Coordinates of C-alpha atoms in Angstrom, one line a residue:
M1 CA 88.0 42.8 130.2
K2 CA 84.8 44.9 132.0
F3 CA 85.2 45.2 136.0
D4 CA 82.6 46.1 138.2
I5 CA 82.9 47.9 141.8
K6 CA 82.0 44.5 142.8
D7 CA 84.9 42.4 141.2
A8 CA 87.4 45.3 142.0
M9 CA 86.8 44.9 145.6
A10 CA 87.2 41.6 145.5
S11 CA 90.1 41.5 143.6
A12 CA 91.8 44.5 145.4
L13 CA 90.9 42.9 149.0
R14 CA 93.1 39.6 147.5
L15 CA 95.9 42.3 146.2
T16 CA 96.1 44.0 149.4
Q17 CA 95.9 40.5 151.5
A18 CA 99.5 39.4 148.8
N19 CA 100.8 43.0 150.0
R20 CA 100.8 44.7 146.1
L21 CA 99.3 47.4 147.1
L22 CA 99.8 49.5 143.8
E23 CA 98.3 46.8 141.8
A24 CA 94.9 46.8 144.2
T25 CA 95.2 50.7 143.7
A26 CA 94.9 50.1 139.7
E27 CA 91.6 47.6 139.6
I28 CA 90.2 50.3 141.7
Q29 CA 90.9 52.7 139.1
Q30 CA 89.7 50.3 136.3
A31 CA 86.3 49.9 138.0
W32 CA 86.1 53.9 138.7
T33 CA 87.1 55.0 135.1
G34 CA 87.0 52.4 132.9
K35 CA 90.4 53.0 131.8
R36 CA 93.0 50.6 133.7
A37 CA 96.6 52.4 135.1
K38 CA 99.5 50.8 135.6
P39 CA 101.2 49.2 138.9
D40 CA 103.6 51.5 139.2
E41 CA 101.5 54.6 138.1
A42 CA 98.6 54.3 140.6
R43 CA 99.0 56.3 142.7
L44 CA 98.1 55.8 147.0
R45 CA 97.5 59.0 148.2
H46 CA 95.6 57.3 150.9
P47 CA 95.9 54.1 152.0
L48 CA 94.5 52.0 149.8
G49 CA 92.5 50.2 152.9
E50 CA 90.4 53.3 152.9
A51 CA 89.7 53.5 149.5
V52 CA 88.3 50.0 149.5
K53 CA 86.0 50.7 152.4
A54 CA 84.8 53.9 150.9
L55 CA 84.3 51.5 147.5
R56 CA 82.4 49.1 149.6
G57 CA 80.2 51.5 150.9
L58 CA 79.0 52.0 146.9
R59 CA 77.4 48.7 147.5
Q60 CA 75.8 48.4 151.3
R61 CA 72.8 50.2 152.0
A62 CA 70.1 49.7 155.0
P63 CA 67.6 47.2 154.3
E64 CA 64.9 50.0 153.4
Q65 CA 67.3 51.0 150.4
R66 CA 68.0 47.5 148.9
N67 CA 65.6 47.7 146.4
G68 CA 68.3 46.1 143.8
N69 CA 71.9 46.6 143.4
A70 CA 71.6 46.9 139.4
A71 CA 69.8 49.7 137.5
K72 CA 66.5 48.7 136.8
S73 CA 65.6 49.0 133.0
L74 CA 61.8 49.5 133.3
G75 CA 61.0 49.3 129.5
P76 CA 58.1 51.2 128.3
R77 CA 55.1 52.4 130.4
K78 CA 51.8 54.0 129.9
S79 CA 52.2 57.6 130.9
P80 CA 49.3 60.0 131.9
G81 CA 46.9 62.3 130.1
G82 CA 49.3 62.3 126.8
A83 CA 52.5 62.7 128.0
E84 CA 55.6 60.7 125.7
F85 CA 58.8 59.0 127.3
L86 CA 60.9 59.1 124.9
T87 CA 64.6 57.7 124.1
K88 CA 66.9 60.3 122.4
Q89 CA 70.6 60.5 121.8
F90 CA 72.9 64.0 121.7
A91 CA 75.7 64.3 119.8
C92 CA 78.7 67.4 119.4
H93 CA 82.5 67.3 119.8
A94 CA 82.8 66.3 123.2
G95 CA 81.1 63.0 122.4
K96 CA 77.5 61.7 122.6
R97 CA 74.6 60.5 125.4
D98 CA 71.7 59.0 125.1
Y99 CA 69.1 60.3 127.5
K100 CA 64.9 60.0 127.9
L101 CA 62.9 63.0 128.0
Y102 CA 59.6 63.2 129.7
V103 CA 56.9 65.6 128.2
P104 CA 53.8 66.4 130.0
A105 CA 51.0 67.3 128.0
Q106 CA 51.2 70.9 126.9
P107 CA 49.5 73.4 129.3
A108 CA 47.3 75.8 128.1
G109 CA 49.9 78.8 127.1
G110 CA 53.3 79.9 128.0
R111 CA 56.5 78.9 127.9
R112 CA 57.1 75.5 130.5
P113 CA 60.3 74.6 132.9
L114 CA 62.7 72.0 132.3
L115 CA 64.5 70.1 134.8
I116 CA 67.7 67.8 134.1
M117 CA 68.2 65.2 136.3
L118 CA 71.4 63.3 136.5
H119 CA 71.6 59.7 138.0
G120 CA 74.1 58.1 140.2
C121 CA 76.5 55.2 139.6
T122 CA 75.3 52.0 138.4
Q123 CA 71.9 53.4 137.6
N124 CA 70.0 54.1 134.2
A125 CA 67.1 56.8 133.4
D126 CA 64.0 54.2 133.8
D127 CA 65.5 53.0 137.0
F128 CA 66.2 56.9 138.3
A129 CA 62.7 58.6 137.3
A130 CA 61.2 55.5 139.0
G131 CA 63.1 55.4 142.0
T132 CA 62.6 59.9 142.1
R133 CA 58.7 59.7 140.8
M134 CA 59.7 62.7 139.3
N135 CA 57.8 62.0 136.2
E136 CA 54.7 61.5 138.1
L137 CA 55.3 64.8 140.2
V138 CA 55.9 67.2 137.5
H139 CA 52.5 67.3 135.7
S140 CA 50.7 70.0 137.6
H141 CA 53.4 72.1 136.0
G142 CA 53.9 71.1 132.9
M143 CA 57.5 70.5 133.6
I144 CA 59.6 68.4 130.7
V145 CA 62.0 66.3 133.0
A146 CA 65.2 64.7 131.0
Y147 CA 67.3 62.1 132.4
P148 CA 71.1 62.4 130.5
V149 CA 72.7 58.5 130.4
Q150 CA 76.4 58.1 131.6
S151 CA 77.6 55.9 128.8
G152 CA 79.7 52.2 130.3
A153 CA 82.7 53.1 127.5
A154 CA 83.0 56.9 129.4
N155 CA 83.0 54.9 133.3
A156 CA 82.7 51.1 133.9
S157 CA 80.4 51.8 137.0
V158 CA 78.2 54.6 134.1
C159 CA 79.2 57.1 137.3
W160 CA 79.3 60.9 136.2
N161 CA 83.3 62.0 135.5
W162 CA 82.9 64.6 138.1
F163 CA 86.0 63.9 139.7
D164 CA 88.4 64.7 136.9
P165 CA 89.6 67.8 135.7
S166 CA 88.6 66.5 132.1
H167 CA 85.1 66.4 133.2
Q168 CA 85.4 70.1 135.4
Q169 CA 85.5 72.4 132.6
R170 CA 83.2 73.9 130.3
G171 CA 83.1 73.6 126.9
A172 CA 84.5 69.9 127.1
G173 CA 84.0 66.9 128.5
E174 CA 80.3 65.8 129.9
P175 CA 79.7 69.2 131.0
A176 CA 79.6 70.0 127.2
I177 CA 77.3 66.8 126.2
I178 CA 75.1 67.8 129.0
A179 CA 74.9 71.6 128.9
G180 CA 74.0 70.8 124.7
I181 CA 71.3 68.4 125.4
T182 CA 69.6 71.0 127.7
E183 CA 70.3 73.2 125.1
E184 CA 68.9 71.2 122.7
I185 CA 65.5 70.7 124.4
V186 CA 65.3 74.4 125.5
A187 CA 64.9 74.9 121.5
S188 CA 62.6 72.4 120.4
H189 CA 60.5 71.8 123.5
K190 CA 58.8 75.9 123.8
V191 CA 61.0 76.0 127.5
D192 CA 61.0 78.9 129.8
P193 CA 65.1 79.7 129.3
T194 CA 64.7 81.5 133.1
R195 CA 63.0 78.1 134.2
V196 CA 65.8 75.7 133.5
Y197 CA 67.1 73.3 136.6
V198 CA 69.8 70.7 136.9
A199 CA 69.6 67.8 140.0
G200 CA 71.4 64.2 140.7
L201 CA 72.3 61.8 142.9
S202 CA 75.6 61.1 144.3
A203 CA 77.9 61.3 141.1
G204 CA 74.7 62.8 139.4
G205 CA 74.7 65.4 142.4
A206 CA 78.2 66.1 141.7
M207 CA 77.9 66.8 138.2
A208 CA 75.0 69.0 139.1
M209 CA 77.5 71.2 141.2
V210 CA 79.7 71.4 138.0
M211 CA 77.3 72.4 135.7
G212 CA 75.8 75.0 137.9
A213 CA 80.0 76.0 138.3
V214 CA 80.9 76.3 134.5
Y215 CA 77.0 76.9 133.2
P216 CA 75.6 79.2 135.4
E217 CA 73.8 81.1 132.4
L218 CA 71.9 78.0 131.4
Y219 CA 70.4 76.8 135.0
S220 CA 68.3 78.8 137.8
A221 CA 68.7 76.6 140.6
I222 CA 70.3 73.4 141.2
G223 CA 69.6 69.9 143.5
V224 CA 72.3 68.0 145.0
H225 CA 71.0 64.7 146.8
S226 CA 74.0 62.9 148.5
G227 CA 76.7 64.9 146.2
L228 CA 79.6 66.6 146.5
P229 CA 80.9 70.0 146.0
Y230 CA 82.6 71.7 142.4
K231 CA 86.3 70.7 142.2
S232 CA 86.7 68.6 145.4
A233 CA 88.6 65.6 143.7
N234 CA 90.6 65.9 140.7
D235 CA 91.3 62.3 140.3
V236 CA 90.3 58.9 141.7
M237 CA 91.9 58.6 144.8
S238 CA 91.3 62.1 146.1
A239 CA 87.4 61.2 145.2
F240 CA 87.5 58.5 147.5
G241 CA 89.2 61.0 149.8
A242 CA 86.2 63.9 149.3
M243 CA 83.4 60.8 149.3
R244 CA 85.3 60.2 153.0
G245 CA 85.2 64.1 154.0
D246 CA 88.6 64.7 153.3
N247 CA 89.7 68.4 153.6
Y248 CA 90.3 70.0 150.1
A249 CA 90.6 73.9 149.3
A250 CA 87.2 75.7 148.9
H251 CA 86.8 76.5 145.2
R252 CA 83.8 78.5 143.8
Q253 CA 80.6 77.6 144.0
P254 CA 77.5 78.3 141.6
Q255 CA 75.6 82.1 142.9
I256 CA 72.8 80.3 141.8
K257 CA 69.9 79.0 144.3
T258 CA 70.4 75.3 145.7
I259 CA 69.1 72.8 147.6
I260 CA 71.0 70.3 149.2
F261 CA 69.6 66.6 150.5
H262 CA 71.8 64.0 152.9
G263 CA 71.4 61.8 155.2
D264 CA 73.7 62.0 158.3
A265 CA 73.8 58.5 158.2
D266 CA 75.3 57.9 154.6
T267 CA 78.7 56.1 154.8
T268 CA 79.0 56.0 150.9
V269 CA 79.5 60.5 150.8
H270 CA 80.7 61.9 153.9
P271 CA 77.6 64.7 155.1
S272 CA 80.1 67.4 155.4
N273 CA 80.3 67.5 151.7
A274 CA 76.6 69.1 151.9
E275 CA 77.7 71.7 154.8
K276 CA 80.5 72.4 152.4
I277 CA 78.1 73.2 149.8
A278 CA 75.8 74.8 152.1
G279 CA 78.4 77.1 153.9
M280 CA 80.4 77.9 150.5
R281 CA 78.7 81.3 150.1
P282 CA 79.9 84.3 152.5
D283 CA 77.8 86.9 150.8
L284 CA 74.6 85.4 152.4
H285 CA 72.7 86.4 155.9
P286 CA 73.0 83.4 158.7
A287 CA 71.2 80.7 158.7
E288 CA 67.9 80.0 160.0
Q289 CA 67.0 76.0 161.2
S290 CA 64.5 74.2 161.5
A291 CA 63.0 71.2 162.7
G292 CA 60.7 68.4 161.4
R293 CA 59.5 64.9 160.5
A294 CA 58.2 63.2 157.5
S295 CA 54.6 63.1 157.6
M296 CA 54.7 59.3 157.2
I297 CA 54.0 56.7 160.4
G298 CA 58.1 56.0 161.1
G299 CA 59.0 59.2 159.0
R300 CA 62.8 60.0 159.1
A301 CA 63.4 63.3 161.4
F302 CA 65.4 66.4 159.5
T303 CA 66.6 69.8 160.2
R304 CA 66.1 72.2 157.9
T305 CA 68.7 75.4 157.3
I306 CA 68.1 78.3 154.9
R307 CA 70.3 80.9 154.1
R308 CA 69.2 84.1 152.5
D309 CA 70.9 87.0 149.8
T310 CA 70.4 90.2 151.5
G311 CA 66.9 91.1 149.6
G312 CA 65.1 88.1 151.9
A313 CA 64.9 85.4 149.3
P314 CA 66.1 81.6 150.3
V315 CA 69.1 81.0 148.2
I316 CA 70.4 77.7 149.7
E317 CA 68.2 75.3 151.5
H318 CA 69.7 72.4 153.1
W319 CA 67.7 69.7 154.6
L320 CA 69.8 66.7 157.1
I321 CA 68.4 63.7 157.2
N322 CA 68.2 61.7 160.4
G323 CA 69.4 58.0 159.9
A324 CA 68.8 58.3 156.6
G325 CA 72.1 56.6 154.3
H326 CA 73.2 57.3 150.5
A327 CA 69.9 57.4 148.9
W328 CA 67.2 59.7 146.9
S329 CA 65.1 60.6 150.3
G330 CA 61.4 59.9 150.0
G331 CA 61.9 57.9 146.7
S332 CA 59.6 54.7 145.5
A333 CA 60.8 51.7 145.9
A334 CA 60.2 50.4 142.1
G335 CA 64.0 51.7 141.9
S336 CA 67.5 51.4 142.8
Y337 CA 68.9 53.8 145.9
T338 CA 65.9 54.6 147.5
D339 CA 64.6 55.6 150.8
P340 CA 60.6 55.9 150.8
K341 CA 60.7 57.0 154.8
G342 CA 61.2 60.9 153.5
P343 CA 61.0 63.8 153.6
D344 CA 59.9 63.7 150.1
A345 CA 63.0 65.1 147.9
S346 CA 61.7 65.2 144.9
A347 CA 58.7 67.6 145.7
E348 CA 60.4 69.7 147.9
M349 CA 63.4 70.0 144.8
L350 CA 60.2 71.2 143.0
R351 CA 59.2 74.0 145.2
F352 CA 62.4 75.2 145.4
F353 CA 62.9 75.2 141.5
L354 CA 59.4 76.6 140.9
S355 CA 58.4 79.1 144.2
E356 CA 58.7 83.1 143.9
D357 CA 58.8 83.1 147.8
E358 CA 59.6 80.9 150.4

C-alpha cells in the first residue's frame, strides 16, 4: 500500500487522537521513506504533534506559491536554437535513476559548464525546470543542465534521502548515483571539469550539501535553496527536528563556494538552517551585509550576506528573503513551489557560479 504525505498526515492525526502514538509515527516513516516501520520499532525522539505539524508544512504554501501540489509533467516542448531536452537513465552499483538533460546549442570553441539540479519533494524534472526557468537562463553561457529524478521506490514522496546515513557517504547510495550522472555527462558532452556545479531545493538542497561534502572534487560551487546542512539528521524523526531548526552537532562542511537562499517565513524548513550553513566556515572574513528589494512591483525585500576568503574572493553568499515561504525565489508559476516575487535565485546562482569576481 502506497502512502503519500497527505494520507500519512490524516492517518497520523487519527491515530494520535486515539493515543496510538507509535503507530502514528510508523505512518509518518512510511510516507517519508517508503518503508513501514513496525509500531514497536518507531522512535519518538520528538513529540509526534510537532512532527505532524512539520509534515503538514510540506503541503501548505502561501497563496502566491500554490501552483499545484503535484509535480507537473509538462512533456516535450520545443527548445530554442537547436537545444535538446533529453530523457536519460544512469545505472551503477548503487542503483539507477532517470534524469533529464538540457543541452543548448554548442557555443563556439571551448568546453562548457554543467549544472546538476536536484528537485524537492513531490517534484519531477520537468516541473523543477519550469519553476526555476533554469533552461531559459543558461543559453547565453552554453551551460548544460541535468535534472536527476528521485524514484518513488526509493522514497514515497520522491524526496532525496538526505537524512539517511546510507545516503550521506561517498561511494554509496544516492550520492554515488548523482556523482555517476555528473561524471557521465562530463565525459560525454565536453564539459569543463573545473566548472561543474550542484544546486537544489528543500530535500534537493540538503542533498546538494551532501554532494559538496562527499564529492568536493567534482563540484566547484553549491547552490542550496530552503535546504539543510550536511548530516543535520540521521533518521526520519531527527529530520523533522532539523527542519524545525533544532540544535545539532556541527559537521564538516564543503570547503567550496556556496550560495544560499531561504525565506524568513519558511514554516517547512526553518531559516536557521541557512544561517548554520553560512556560519560553518570560521576561516572566512567577517560577514558583509547589504539590503535590497527585488526590482518588480511588489518585489520582496532581502538581506544579502557575503563572507570572503583571505584573498578577498566571495566564498559564502547568503540571501534571506523577507516574507518568503518554502518556495524557489523568483521562480515561474509554471512550476510548483515557486515564489515569483523574487529576487531571482536562478539568475543569482548562475552569476555566483560563473563569475570570477564579485
